[in-house]
Amino acid sequence: MTQLKITKEAVRKPFQKKRKSCPFSGSKSKIDYKDLKTLNKFVSERGKIIPSRISAVSAKKQRELSKAIKRARYIGLMPYVVK
Amino acid sequence: MPLYENVIICRQDITKNQLDVIISEFKNIIENDNGKILTEEYWGLKSLAYEINKNKKAHYTMLILETLPEKIEEYERKLRLHEDVIRFMTIKIKTFDGKQSIMVETNDDENYK
Protein backbone atom coordinates (compact mmCIF):
# COMPACT_ATOMS: atom_id res chain seq x y z
CA MET A 1 0.00 0.00 0.00
CA THR A 2 1.61 3.16 -1.04
CA GLN A 3 2.02 5.53 1.85
CA LEU A 4 -0.68 8.18 1.33
CA LYS A 5 1.23 11.50 1.45
CA ILE A 6 -1.06 14.07 2.87
CA THR A 7 0.80 17.34 3.24
CA LYS A 8 -0.99 19.96 5.20
CA GLU A 9 -1.74 22.52 2.48
CA ALA A 10 -1.70 26.11 3.82
CA VAL A 11 -5.32 27.03 4.48
CA ARG A 12 -6.02 29.85 2.04
CA LYS A 13 -7.20 32.96 3.86
CA PRO A 14 -10.90 33.19 3.03
CA PHE A 15 -10.87 36.89 2.30
CA GLN A 16 -7.75 38.05 0.43
CA LYS A 17 -8.21 41.85 0.18
CA LYS A 18 -6.26 43.52 -2.60
CA ARG A 19 -3.51 45.60 -0.96
CA LYS A 20 -4.99 49.10 -1.45
CA SER A 21 -2.47 51.93 -1.41
CA CYS A 22 -2.81 54.67 1.17
CA PRO A 23 -4.94 57.48 -0.35
CA PHE A 24 -2.66 60.03 1.25
CA SER A 25 0.58 58.67 -0.18
CA GLY A 26 0.37 60.97 -3.19
CA SER A 27 1.00 64.72 -3.39
CA LYS A 28 -2.13 65.79 -1.53
CA SER A 29 -0.85 64.48 1.77
CA LYS A 30 -1.69 67.61 3.77
CA ILE A 31 -4.44 66.72 6.30
CA ASP A 32 -6.22 69.77 7.67
CA TYR A 33 -9.12 70.01 10.11
CA LYS A 34 -10.70 72.65 7.89
CA ASP A 35 -11.21 70.79 4.60
CA LEU A 36 -14.29 68.80 5.44
CA LYS A 37 -14.50 67.26 1.98
CA THR A 38 -11.60 64.87 2.59
CA LEU A 39 -12.45 64.33 6.26
CA ASN A 40 -15.99 63.25 5.43
CA LYS A 41 -14.60 60.50 3.22
CA PHE A 42 -13.14 58.79 6.32
CA VAL A 43 -16.20 59.05 8.52
CA SER A 44 -19.00 56.48 8.51
CA GLU A 45 -22.55 57.60 7.90
CA ARG A 46 -23.10 57.48 11.67
CA GLY A 47 -20.25 59.99 12.03
CA LYS A 48 -17.70 57.54 13.40
CA ILE A 49 -14.08 57.41 12.19
CA ILE A 50 -13.50 54.51 9.78
CA PRO A 51 -10.70 52.19 11.04
CA SER A 52 -7.53 52.19 8.95
CA ARG A 53 -7.77 48.44 8.26
CA ILE A 54 -10.86 49.25 6.18
CA SER A 55 -9.88 52.59 4.69
CA ALA A 56 -6.32 51.33 4.03
CA VAL A 57 -4.78 54.52 5.39
CA SER A 58 -1.22 54.30 6.67
CA ALA A 59 -0.85 54.42 10.45
CA LYS A 60 0.90 57.80 10.48
CA LYS A 61 -1.78 59.40 8.29
CA GLN A 62 -4.56 57.71 10.32
CA ARG A 63 -3.25 59.40 13.49
CA GLU A 64 -3.20 62.81 11.75
CA LEU A 65 -6.64 62.10 10.31
CA SER A 66 -8.24 61.24 13.66
CA LYS A 67 -6.67 64.32 15.27
CA ALA A 68 -8.07 66.54 12.50
CA ILE A 69 -11.52 64.94 12.75
CA LYS A 70 -11.58 65.42 16.52
CA ARG A 71 -10.62 69.08 16.10
CA ALA A 72 -13.35 69.60 13.48
CA ARG A 73 -15.85 67.98 15.82
CA TYR A 74 -14.79 70.23 18.71
CA ILE A 75 -15.44 73.44 16.79
CA GLY A 76 -18.79 72.20 15.53
CA LEU A 77 -17.92 71.63 11.88
CA MET A 78 -18.46 67.86 12.10
CA PRO A 79 -21.02 66.00 14.22
CA TYR A 80 -20.03 63.64 17.02
CA VAL A 81 -22.90 61.33 16.15
CA VAL A 82 -25.39 61.33 13.28
CA LYS A 83 -28.81 60.13 14.36
CA MET B 1 7.97 83.71 18.11
CA PRO B 2 5.65 80.73 17.78
CA LEU B 3 2.70 80.79 15.38
CA TYR B 4 -0.82 80.06 16.53
CA GLU B 5 -4.01 79.44 14.60
CA ASN B 6 -7.02 80.61 16.59
CA VAL B 7 -10.67 79.90 15.71
CA ILE B 8 -13.23 82.02 17.57
CA ILE B 9 -16.89 80.92 17.51
CA CYS B 10 -19.41 83.58 18.51
CA ARG B 11 -23.10 83.08 19.14
CA GLN B 12 -25.51 83.62 16.30
CA ASP B 13 -27.59 86.58 17.43
CA ILE B 14 -24.92 89.23 17.37
CA THR B 15 -24.73 91.68 14.48
CA LYS B 16 -21.80 91.92 12.14
CA ASN B 17 -20.47 95.15 13.58
CA GLN B 18 -20.81 93.81 17.12
CA LEU B 19 -18.70 90.92 15.93
CA ASP B 20 -16.14 93.31 14.45
CA VAL B 21 -15.92 95.13 17.79
CA ILE B 22 -15.29 91.86 19.63
CA ILE B 23 -12.66 90.67 17.18
CA SER B 24 -10.84 94.01 17.14
CA GLU B 25 -10.87 93.97 20.93
CA PHE B 26 -9.06 90.63 20.92
CA LYS B 27 -6.70 91.77 18.21
CA ASN B 28 -5.72 94.75 20.35
CA ILE B 29 -4.91 92.43 23.24
CA ILE B 30 -2.41 90.64 21.03
CA GLU B 31 -0.96 93.76 19.44
CA ASN B 32 -0.49 95.49 22.81
CA ASP B 33 1.77 92.65 23.94
CA ASN B 34 3.93 93.26 20.80
CA GLY B 35 2.39 90.25 19.07
CA LYS B 36 1.38 90.20 15.43
CA ILE B 37 -1.81 89.23 13.63
CA LEU B 38 -0.77 87.70 10.31
CA THR B 39 -4.23 87.22 8.84
CA GLU B 40 -7.84 87.42 9.86
CA GLU B 41 -10.56 85.39 8.10
CA TYR B 42 -14.31 85.50 8.57
CA TRP B 43 -15.90 82.18 7.62
CA GLY B 44 -19.42 83.51 7.90
CA LEU B 45 -22.50 82.48 9.83
CA LYS B 46 -22.24 78.72 9.52
CA SER B 47 -24.78 76.18 10.76
CA LEU B 48 -23.33 74.01 13.50
CA ALA B 49 -23.24 70.21 13.29
CA TYR B 50 -24.69 70.09 16.83
CA GLU B 51 -26.16 72.61 19.23
CA ILE B 52 -23.62 74.56 21.30
CA ASN B 53 -25.43 76.14 24.26
CA LYS B 54 -28.69 76.55 22.38
CA ASN B 55 -27.07 78.02 19.23
CA LYS B 56 -27.81 76.34 15.93
CA LYS B 57 -25.64 78.71 13.92
CA ALA B 58 -22.46 80.55 14.83
CA HIS B 59 -20.08 83.19 13.53
CA TYR B 60 -16.68 81.70 12.73
CA THR B 61 -13.54 83.85 12.72
CA MET B 62 -9.97 82.65 12.33
CA LEU B 63 -6.87 84.57 13.38
CA ILE B 64 -3.25 83.62 12.75
CA LEU B 65 -1.25 84.98 15.71
CA GLU B 66 2.45 85.34 16.38
CA THR B 67 3.07 85.91 20.10
CA LEU B 68 4.89 84.53 23.09
CA PRO B 69 3.32 81.50 24.76
CA GLU B 70 2.52 83.22 28.09
CA LYS B 71 0.66 85.94 26.22
CA ILE B 72 -1.58 83.24 24.74
CA GLU B 73 -2.62 82.15 28.26
CA GLU B 74 -3.78 85.67 29.04
CA TYR B 75 -5.47 85.91 25.64
CA GLU B 76 -7.36 82.65 26.19
CA ARG B 77 -8.39 83.66 29.70
CA LYS B 78 -10.07 86.74 28.22
CA LEU B 79 -11.68 84.63 25.51
CA ARG B 80 -13.14 82.37 28.21
CA LEU B 81 -14.57 85.31 30.10
CA HIS B 82 -16.27 86.89 27.12
CA GLU B 83 -19.94 85.88 27.03
CA ASP B 84 -20.45 86.25 23.26
CA VAL B 85 -17.67 83.77 22.48
CA ILE B 86 -19.19 80.32 22.90
CA ARG B 87 -16.13 78.31 21.94
CA PHE B 88 -12.58 78.85 20.71
CA MET B 89 -9.62 76.71 19.68
CA THR B 90 -5.93 77.65 19.55
CA ILE B 91 -3.45 75.46 17.69
CA LYS B 92 0.30 75.85 17.44
CA ILE B 93 1.35 75.75 13.78
CA LYS B 94 4.85 75.49 12.37
CA THR B 95 4.64 77.53 9.20
CA PHE B 96 2.06 79.78 7.68
CA ASP B 97 1.95 79.91 3.90
CA GLY B 98 -0.22 83.00 3.74
CA LYS B 99 -2.83 81.34 1.57
CA GLN B 100 -6.52 81.63 2.35
CA SER B 101 -7.95 78.62 4.18
CA ILE B 102 -10.26 76.23 2.40
CA MET B 103 -13.21 77.40 4.48
CA VAL B 104 -13.30 80.79 2.81
CA GLU B 105 -13.61 79.50 -0.74
CA THR B 106 -16.20 76.80 -0.07
CA ASN B 107 -18.58 79.12 1.71
CA ASP B 108 -21.91 77.57 0.78
CA ASP B 109 -23.80 78.97 3.78
CA GLU B 110 -25.55 82.29 3.24
CA ASN B 111 -23.03 84.92 4.22
CA TYR B 112 -24.10 87.39 6.86
CA LYS B 113 -23.04 90.61 5.11
Coordinates of N, CA and C in Angstrom, one line a residue:
Chain A
M1 N 0.9 -1.2 0.0 CA 0.0 0.0 0.0 C 0.9 1.2 0.0
T2 N 0.7 2.0 -1.0 CA 1.6 3.2 -1.0 C 1.2 4.1 0.1
Q3 N 2.3 4.7 0.7 CA 2.0 5.5 1.8 C 1.3 6.8 1.3
L4 N 0.1 7.0 1.8 CA -0.7 8.2 1.3 C 0.0 9.5 1.9
K5 N 0.5 10.3 1.0 CA 1.2 11.5 1.5 C 0.2 12.6 1.5
I6 N -0.1 12.9 2.8 CA -1.1 14.1 2.9 C -0.3 15.2 3.5
T7 N 0.1 16.2 2.6 CA 0.8 17.3 3.2 C -0.2 18.4 3.6
K8 N 0.0 19.0 4.7 CA -1.0 20.0 5.2 C -0.9 21.2 4.3
E9 N -1.8 21.4 3.4 CA -1.7 22.5 2.5 C -2.2 23.8 3.2
A10 N -1.4 24.9 3.0 CA -1.7 26.1 3.8 C -3.2 26.5 3.6
V11 N -3.9 26.7 4.7 CA -5.3 27.0 4.5 C -5.4 28.4 3.9
R12 N -6.0 28.5 2.7 CA -6.0 29.9 2.0 C -6.9 30.8 2.9
K13 N -6.4 32.0 3.1 CA -7.2 33.0 3.9 C -8.5 33.2 3.1
P14 N -9.6 33.1 3.8 CA -10.9 33.2 3.0 C -11.0 34.5 2.3
F15 N -10.5 35.6 2.9 CA -10.9 36.9 2.3 C -9.6 37.6 2.0
Q16 N -9.1 37.5 0.8 CA -7.7 38.1 0.4 C -8.0 39.4 -0.2
K17 N -7.9 40.5 0.7 CA -8.2 41.9 0.2 C -7.0 42.4 -0.6
K18 N -7.3 43.0 -1.8 CA -6.3 43.5 -2.6 C -5.6 44.6 -1.8
R19 N -4.2 44.6 -1.8 CA -3.5 45.6 -1.0 C -3.8 47.0 -1.5
K20 N -4.7 47.8 -0.9 CA -5.0 49.1 -1.5 C -3.9 50.0 -1.0
S21 N -3.5 51.0 -1.8 CA -2.5 51.9 -1.4 C -3.1 53.0 -0.6
C22 N -2.3 53.6 0.3 CA -2.8 54.7 1.2 C -3.2 55.9 0.3
P23 N -4.5 56.4 0.5 CA -4.9 57.5 -0.3 C -4.1 58.7 -0.1
F24 N -3.4 58.8 1.0 CA -2.7 60.0 1.3 C -1.2 59.9 0.8
S25 N -0.9 58.8 0.1 CA 0.6 58.7 -0.2 C 1.0 59.7 -1.3
G26 N 0.0 60.1 -2.1 CA 0.4 61.0 -3.2 C 0.7 62.4 -2.7
S27 N 0.5 63.3 -3.7 CA 1.0 64.7 -3.4 C 0.1 65.3 -2.3
K28 N -1.2 65.1 -2.4 CA -2.1 65.8 -1.5 C -2.1 65.1 -0.1
S29 N -0.9 65.2 0.5 CA -0.9 64.5 1.8 C -1.0 65.4 2.9
K30 N -1.6 66.6 2.7 CA -1.7 67.6 3.8 C -3.1 67.4 4.4
I31 N -3.1 66.9 5.6 CA -4.4 66.7 6.3 C -4.7 67.9 7.2
D32 N -5.9 68.5 7.0 CA -6.2 69.8 7.7 C -7.6 69.6 8.3
Y33 N -7.8 70.2 9.5 CA -9.1 70.0 10.1 C -10.2 70.9 9.4
K34 N -9.7 71.7 8.5 CA -10.7 72.7 7.9 C -11.3 72.1 6.6
D35 N -10.6 71.2 5.9 CA -11.2 70.8 4.6 C -12.1 69.6 4.9
L36 N -13.3 69.8 5.0 CA -14.3 68.8 5.4 C -14.5 67.8 4.3
K37 N -14.2 68.2 3.1 CA -14.5 67.3 2.0 C -13.7 66.0 2.2
T38 N -12.4 66.1 2.4 CA -11.6 64.9 2.6 C -11.9 64.2 3.9
L39 N -12.2 65.0 5.0 CA -12.5 64.3 6.3 C -13.7 63.5 6.2
N40 N -14.7 64.0 5.5 CA -16.0 63.3 5.4 C -15.8 61.9 4.7
K41 N -14.8 61.8 3.9 CA -14.6 60.5 3.2 C -14.2 59.4 4.2
F42 N -13.6 59.8 5.4 CA -13.1 58.8 6.3 C -14.0 58.7 7.6
V43 N -15.3 59.1 7.4 CA -16.2 59.0 8.5 C -17.4 58.2 8.1
S44 N -17.9 57.3 8.9 CA -19.0 56.5 8.5 C -20.3 57.3 8.5
E45 N -21.4 56.8 8.0 CA -22.6 57.6 7.9 C -23.1 57.9 9.3
R46 N -22.7 57.1 10.3 CA -23.1 57.5 11.7 C -22.2 58.5 12.3
G47 N -21.1 59.0 11.5 CA -20.2 60.0 12.0 C -19.0 59.4 12.7
K48 N -18.9 58.1 12.7 CA -17.7 57.5 13.4 C -16.5 57.5 12.5
I49 N -15.3 57.5 13.0 CA -14.1 57.4 12.2 C -13.9 56.0 11.7
I50 N -13.6 55.8 10.4 CA -13.5 54.5 9.8 C -12.1 54.0 10.1
P51 N -12.0 52.7 10.7 CA -10.7 52.2 11.0 C -9.8 52.1 9.8
S52 N -8.5 52.1 10.1 CA -7.5 52.2 9.0 C -7.5 50.8 8.3
R53 N -7.8 49.7 8.9 CA -7.8 48.4 8.3 C -8.8 48.4 7.2
I54 N -9.8 49.2 7.3 CA -10.9 49.2 6.2 C -10.5 50.3 5.2
S55 N -10.1 51.5 5.7 CA -9.9 52.6 4.7 C -8.5 52.5 4.2
A56 N -7.7 51.6 4.6 CA -6.3 51.3 4.0 C -5.5 52.6 4.1
V57 N -5.6 53.3 5.2 CA -4.8 54.5 5.4 C -3.6 54.1 6.2
S58 N -2.4 54.7 5.9 CA -1.2 54.3 6.7 C -1.4 54.8 8.1
A59 N -0.7 54.1 9.0 CA -0.9 54.4 10.5 C -0.5 55.9 10.8
K60 N 0.5 56.4 10.2 CA 0.9 57.8 10.5 C -0.2 58.7 10.0
K61 N -0.7 58.5 8.8 CA -1.8 59.4 8.3 C -3.1 59.2 9.1
Q62 N -3.3 57.9 9.5 CA -4.6 57.7 10.3 C -4.5 58.5 11.6
R63 N -3.3 58.6 12.3 CA -3.2 59.4 13.5 C -3.5 60.9 13.2
E64 N -2.9 61.4 12.1 CA -3.2 62.8 11.8 C -4.7 63.0 11.4
L65 N -5.2 62.0 10.7 CA -6.6 62.1 10.3 C -7.6 62.2 11.5
S66 N -7.3 61.3 12.5 CA -8.2 61.2 13.7 C -8.1 62.5 14.5
K67 N -6.8 63.1 14.5 CA -6.7 64.3 15.3 C -7.4 65.4 14.6
A68 N -7.4 65.5 13.2 CA -8.1 66.5 12.5 C -9.6 66.4 12.7
I69 N -10.1 65.1 12.6 CA -11.5 64.9 12.8 C -12.0 65.4 14.1
K70 N -11.2 65.0 15.2 CA -11.6 65.4 16.5 C -11.6 66.9 16.7
R71 N -10.6 67.6 16.0 CA -10.6 69.1 16.1 C -11.9 69.6 15.4
A72 N -12.2 69.1 14.2 CA -13.3 69.6 13.5 C -14.6 69.4 14.3
R73 N -14.7 68.2 15.0 CA -15.9 68.0 15.8 C -15.9 69.0 17.0
Y74 N -14.8 69.3 17.5 CA -14.8 70.2 18.7 C -15.3 71.6 18.3
I75 N -15.0 72.1 17.1 CA -15.4 73.4 16.8 C -16.8 73.4 16.0
G76 N -17.4 72.2 16.0 CA -18.8 72.2 15.5 C -18.9 72.1 14.0
L77 N -17.8 71.8 13.3 CA -17.9 71.6 11.9 C -18.4 70.2 11.5
M78 N -18.0 69.2 12.4 CA -18.5 67.9 12.1 C -19.2 67.4 13.3
P79 N -20.2 66.5 13.1 CA -21.0 66.0 14.2 C -20.3 64.9 15.0
Y80 N -20.6 64.8 16.3 CA -20.0 63.6 17.0 C -20.8 62.4 16.6
V81 N -22.1 62.5 16.5 CA -22.9 61.3 16.2 C -24.0 61.8 15.2
V82 N -24.3 61.0 14.2 CA -25.4 61.3 13.3 C -26.6 60.4 13.6
K83 N -27.7 61.0 14.0 CA -28.8 60.1 14.4 C -29.3 59.5 13.1
Chain B
M1 N 9.1 83.9 17.2 CA 8.0 83.7 18.1 C 7.0 82.7 17.5
P2 N 6.5 81.8 18.3 CA 5.7 80.7 17.8 C 4.4 81.3 17.1
L3 N 3.9 80.4 16.1 CA 2.7 80.8 15.4 C 1.5 80.0 16.0
Y4 N 0.4 80.7 16.0 CA -0.8 80.1 16.5 C -2.0 80.3 15.6
E5 N -2.8 79.3 15.4 CA -4.0 79.4 14.6 C -5.2 79.4 15.6
N6 N -6.0 80.5 15.6 CA -7.0 80.6 16.6 C -8.4 80.7 15.9
V7 N -9.3 79.8 16.3 CA -10.7 79.9 15.7 C -11.6 80.4 16.8
I8 N -12.3 81.5 16.6 CA -13.2 82.0 17.6 C -14.6 81.8 17.1
I9 N -15.5 81.2 17.9 CA -16.9 80.9 17.5 C -17.8 81.8 18.4
C10 N -18.5 82.7 17.7 CA -19.4 83.6 18.5 C -20.9 83.2 18.3
R11 N -21.7 83.5 19.2 CA -23.1 83.1 19.1 C -23.8 83.8 18.0
Q12 N -25.0 83.2 17.6 CA -25.5 83.6 16.3 C -26.2 85.0 16.3
D13 N -26.8 85.4 17.5 CA -27.6 86.6 17.4 C -26.8 87.8 17.9
I14 N -25.6 87.9 17.2 CA -24.9 89.2 17.4 C -24.8 89.8 16.0
T15 N -24.8 91.1 15.8 CA -24.7 91.7 14.5 C -23.3 91.7 14.0
K16 N -23.1 92.0 12.7 CA -21.8 91.9 12.1 C -20.9 92.9 12.8
N17 N -21.4 94.2 13.0 CA -20.5 95.2 13.6 C -20.2 94.9 15.0
Q18 N -21.2 94.2 15.7 CA -20.8 93.8 17.1 C -19.7 92.8 17.1
L19 N -19.7 91.9 16.1 CA -18.7 90.9 15.9 C -17.4 91.6 15.7
D20 N -17.4 92.6 14.8 CA -16.1 93.3 14.5 C -15.5 94.0 15.7
V21 N -16.4 94.5 16.6 CA -15.9 95.1 17.8 C -15.2 94.1 18.7
I22 N -15.9 92.9 18.8 CA -15.3 91.9 19.6 C -13.9 91.4 19.1
I23 N -13.9 91.2 17.8 CA -12.7 90.7 17.2 C -11.6 91.7 17.3
S24 N -11.9 93.0 17.1 CA -10.8 94.0 17.1 C -10.4 94.1 18.6
E25 N -11.3 93.9 19.5 CA -10.9 94.0 20.9 C -9.8 92.9 21.2
F26 N -10.0 91.7 20.7 CA -9.1 90.6 20.9 C -7.8 90.9 20.1
K27 N -7.9 91.5 19.0 CA -6.7 91.8 18.2 C -5.8 92.8 18.9
N28 N -6.5 93.8 19.6 CA -5.7 94.7 20.3 C -5.0 94.1 21.5
I29 N -5.6 93.1 22.1 CA -4.9 92.4 23.2 C -3.6 91.9 22.7
I30 N -3.6 91.3 21.5 CA -2.4 90.6 21.0 C -1.4 91.7 20.6
E31 N -1.9 92.8 20.0 CA -1.0 93.8 19.4 C -0.3 94.6 20.6
N32 N -1.1 94.7 21.7 CA -0.5 95.5 22.8 C 0.7 94.8 23.4
D33 N 0.6 93.4 23.4 CA 1.8 92.7 23.9 C 2.8 92.4 22.8
N34 N 3.0 93.3 22.0 CA 3.9 93.3 20.8 C 3.8 91.9 20.1
G35 N 2.6 91.4 19.9 CA 2.4 90.2 19.1 C 1.9 90.7 17.7
K36 N 1.8 89.8 16.8 CA 1.4 90.2 15.4 C 0.2 89.3 15.0
I37 N -0.7 90.0 14.2 CA -1.8 89.2 13.6 C -1.5 89.1 12.2
L38 N -1.2 87.9 11.7 CA -0.8 87.7 10.3 C -2.0 87.8 9.4
T39 N -3.0 87.1 9.7 CA -4.2 87.2 8.8 C -5.5 87.1 9.7
E40 N -6.6 87.6 9.2 CA -7.8 87.4 9.9 C -8.8 87.0 8.8
E41 N -9.6 85.9 9.1 CA -10.6 85.4 8.1 C -11.9 85.3 8.8
Y42 N -13.0 85.7 8.0 CA -14.3 85.5 8.6 C -15.0 84.4 7.8
W43 N -15.3 83.3 8.4 CA -15.9 82.2 7.6 C -17.4 82.3 7.5
G44 N -18.0 83.3 8.1 CA -19.4 83.5 7.9 C -20.2 82.9 9.0
L45 N -21.6 83.0 8.8 CA -22.5 82.5 9.8 C -22.8 81.1 9.4
K46 N -22.1 80.1 10.0 CA -22.2 78.7 9.5 C -23.2 78.0 10.4
S47 N -23.9 77.0 9.9 CA -24.8 76.2 10.8 C -23.9 75.1 11.4
L48 N -24.2 74.9 12.7 CA -23.3 74.0 13.5 C -23.8 72.6 13.3
A49 N -22.9 71.6 13.5 CA -23.2 70.2 13.3 C -24.1 69.7 14.5
Y50 N -23.9 70.4 15.6 CA -24.7 70.1 16.8 C -24.9 71.4 17.6
E51 N -25.9 71.4 18.5 CA -26.2 72.6 19.2 C -25.1 72.9 20.3
I52 N -24.6 74.1 20.3 CA -23.6 74.6 21.3 C -24.3 75.6 22.1
N53 N -24.5 75.4 23.4 CA -25.4 76.1 24.3 C -26.5 76.9 23.5
K54 N -27.4 76.1 23.0 CA -28.7 76.6 22.4 C -28.5 77.3 21.1
N55 N -27.2 77.3 20.5 CA -27.1 78.0 19.2 C -27.0 77.0 18.1
K56 N -27.9 77.3 17.1 CA -27.8 76.3 15.9 C -26.8 76.8 14.9
K57 N -26.6 78.2 14.9 CA -25.6 78.7 13.9 C -24.6 79.5 14.7
A58 N -23.5 79.8 14.1 CA -22.5 80.5 14.8 C -21.6 81.3 13.8
H59 N -21.0 82.4 14.3 CA -20.1 83.2 13.5 C -18.7 82.6 13.7
Y60 N -18.0 82.3 12.6 CA -16.7 81.7 12.7 C -15.7 82.7 12.3
T61 N -14.6 82.9 13.1 CA -13.5 83.8 12.7 C -12.2 83.1 13.0
M62 N -11.3 83.3 12.1 CA -10.0 82.6 12.3 C -8.9 83.7 12.3
L63 N -8.0 83.6 13.3 CA -6.9 84.6 13.4 C -5.6 83.8 13.4
I64 N -4.6 84.2 12.6 CA -3.2 83.6 12.8 C -2.4 84.6 13.6
L65 N -1.9 84.1 14.8 CA -1.3 85.0 15.7 C 0.2 84.6 15.8
E66 N 1.0 85.6 16.1 CA 2.4 85.3 16.4 C 2.8 86.0 17.7
T67 N 2.8 85.3 18.8 CA 3.1 85.9 20.1 C 3.8 84.9 21.0
L68 N 4.2 85.4 22.1 CA 4.9 84.5 23.1 C 3.9 83.6 23.8
P69 N 4.3 82.4 24.2 CA 3.3 81.5 24.8 C 2.6 82.1 26.0
E70 N 3.2 82.8 26.9 CA 2.5 83.2 28.1 C 1.5 84.3 27.7
K71 N 1.7 85.0 26.6 CA 0.7 85.9 26.2 C -0.6 85.2 25.8
I72 N -0.4 84.0 25.2 CA -1.6 83.2 24.7 C -2.4 82.8 25.9
E73 N -1.8 82.5 27.1 CA -2.6 82.2 28.3 C -3.5 83.3 28.6
E74 N -3.0 84.5 28.7 CA -3.8 85.7 29.0 C -4.9 85.9 28.0
Y75 N -4.5 85.7 26.7 CA -5.5 85.9 25.6 C -6.6 84.9 25.8
E76 N -6.3 83.7 26.1 CA -7.4 82.6 26.2 C -8.2 82.9 27.4
R77 N -7.6 83.4 28.5 CA -8.4 83.7 29.7 C -9.5 84.7 29.4
K78 N -9.1 85.7 28.6 CA -10.1 86.7 28.2 C -11.1 86.1 27.3
L79 N -10.7 85.3 26.4 CA -11.7 84.6 25.5 C -12.7 83.9 26.3
R80 N -12.2 83.2 27.4 CA -13.1 82.4 28.2 C -14.1 83.3 28.9
L81 N -13.7 84.5 29.3 CA -14.6 85.3 30.1 C -15.6 85.9 29.2
H82 N -15.3 86.1 28.0 CA -16.3 86.9 27.1 C -17.5 86.1 26.9
E83 N -18.7 86.7 27.1 CA -19.9 85.9 27.0 C -20.4 85.7 25.6
D84 N -20.0 86.5 24.6 CA -20.5 86.2 23.3 C -19.7 85.1 22.6
V85 N -18.5 84.8 23.1 CA -17.7 83.8 22.5 C -18.1 82.5 23.1
I86 N -18.7 81.6 22.3 CA -19.2 80.3 22.9 C -18.1 79.2 22.9
R87 N -17.2 79.3 21.9 CA -16.1 78.3 21.9 C -15.0 78.9 21.2
F88 N -13.7 78.4 21.5 CA -12.6 78.9 20.7 C -11.6 77.7 20.7
M89 N -10.6 77.8 19.8 CA -9.6 76.7 19.7 C -8.3 77.3 19.2
T90 N -7.2 77.1 19.9 CA -5.9 77.7 19.6 C -5.0 76.5 19.3
I91 N -4.4 76.5 18.1 CA -3.4 75.5 17.7 C -2.1 76.1 17.4
K92 N -1.1 75.4 17.8 CA 0.3 75.8 17.4 C 0.6 75.3 16.0
I93 N 1.0 76.2 15.1 CA 1.4 75.7 13.8 C 2.8 76.1 13.5
K94 N 3.4 75.3 12.6 CA 4.8 75.5 12.4 C 5.1 76.6 11.4
T95 N 4.4 76.5 10.2 CA 4.6 77.5 9.2 C 3.3 78.0 8.7
F96 N 3.3 79.2 8.2 CA 2.1 79.8 7.7 C 2.3 80.2 6.3
D97 N 1.6 79.6 5.3 CA 2.0 79.9 3.9 C 1.2 81.1 3.4
G98 N 0.4 81.8 4.2 CA -0.2 83.0 3.7 C -1.4 82.8 2.8
K99 N -1.7 81.5 2.5 CA -2.8 81.3 1.6 C -4.1 81.4 2.4
Q100 N -5.2 81.6 1.7 CA -6.5 81.6 2.4 C -6.9 80.2 2.7
S101 N -7.6 80.0 3.8 CA -8.0 78.6 4.2 C -9.1 78.1 3.3
I102 N -9.3 76.8 3.3 CA -10.3 76.2 2.4 C -11.7 76.7 2.8
M103 N -11.9 77.1 4.0 CA -13.2 77.4 4.5 C -13.7 78.6 3.7
V104 N -12.8 79.5 3.4 CA -13.3 80.8 2.8 C -13.8 80.5 1.4
E105 N -13.1 79.7 0.6 CA -13.6 79.5 -0.7 C -14.9 78.7 -0.8
T106 N -15.0 77.6 0.0 CA -16.2 76.8 -0.1 C -17.3 77.3 0.9
N107 N -17.6 78.6 0.8 CA -18.6 79.1 1.7 C -20.0 78.9 1.2
D108 N -20.6 77.8 1.4 CA -21.9 77.6 0.8 C -23.0 78.2 1.6
D109 N -22.7 78.4 3.0 CA -23.8 79.0 3.8 C -24.1 80.4 3.4
E110 N -25.3 80.9 3.6 CA -25.6 82.3 3.2 C -24.7 83.2 4.1
N111 N -24.0 84.1 3.5 CA -23.0 84.9 4.2 C -23.8 86.0 4.9
Y112 N -23.4 86.3 6.1 CA -24.1 87.4 6.9 C -23.4 88.7 6.5
K113 N -23.8 89.4 5.5 CA -23.0 90.6 5.1 C -23.8 91.8 5.7

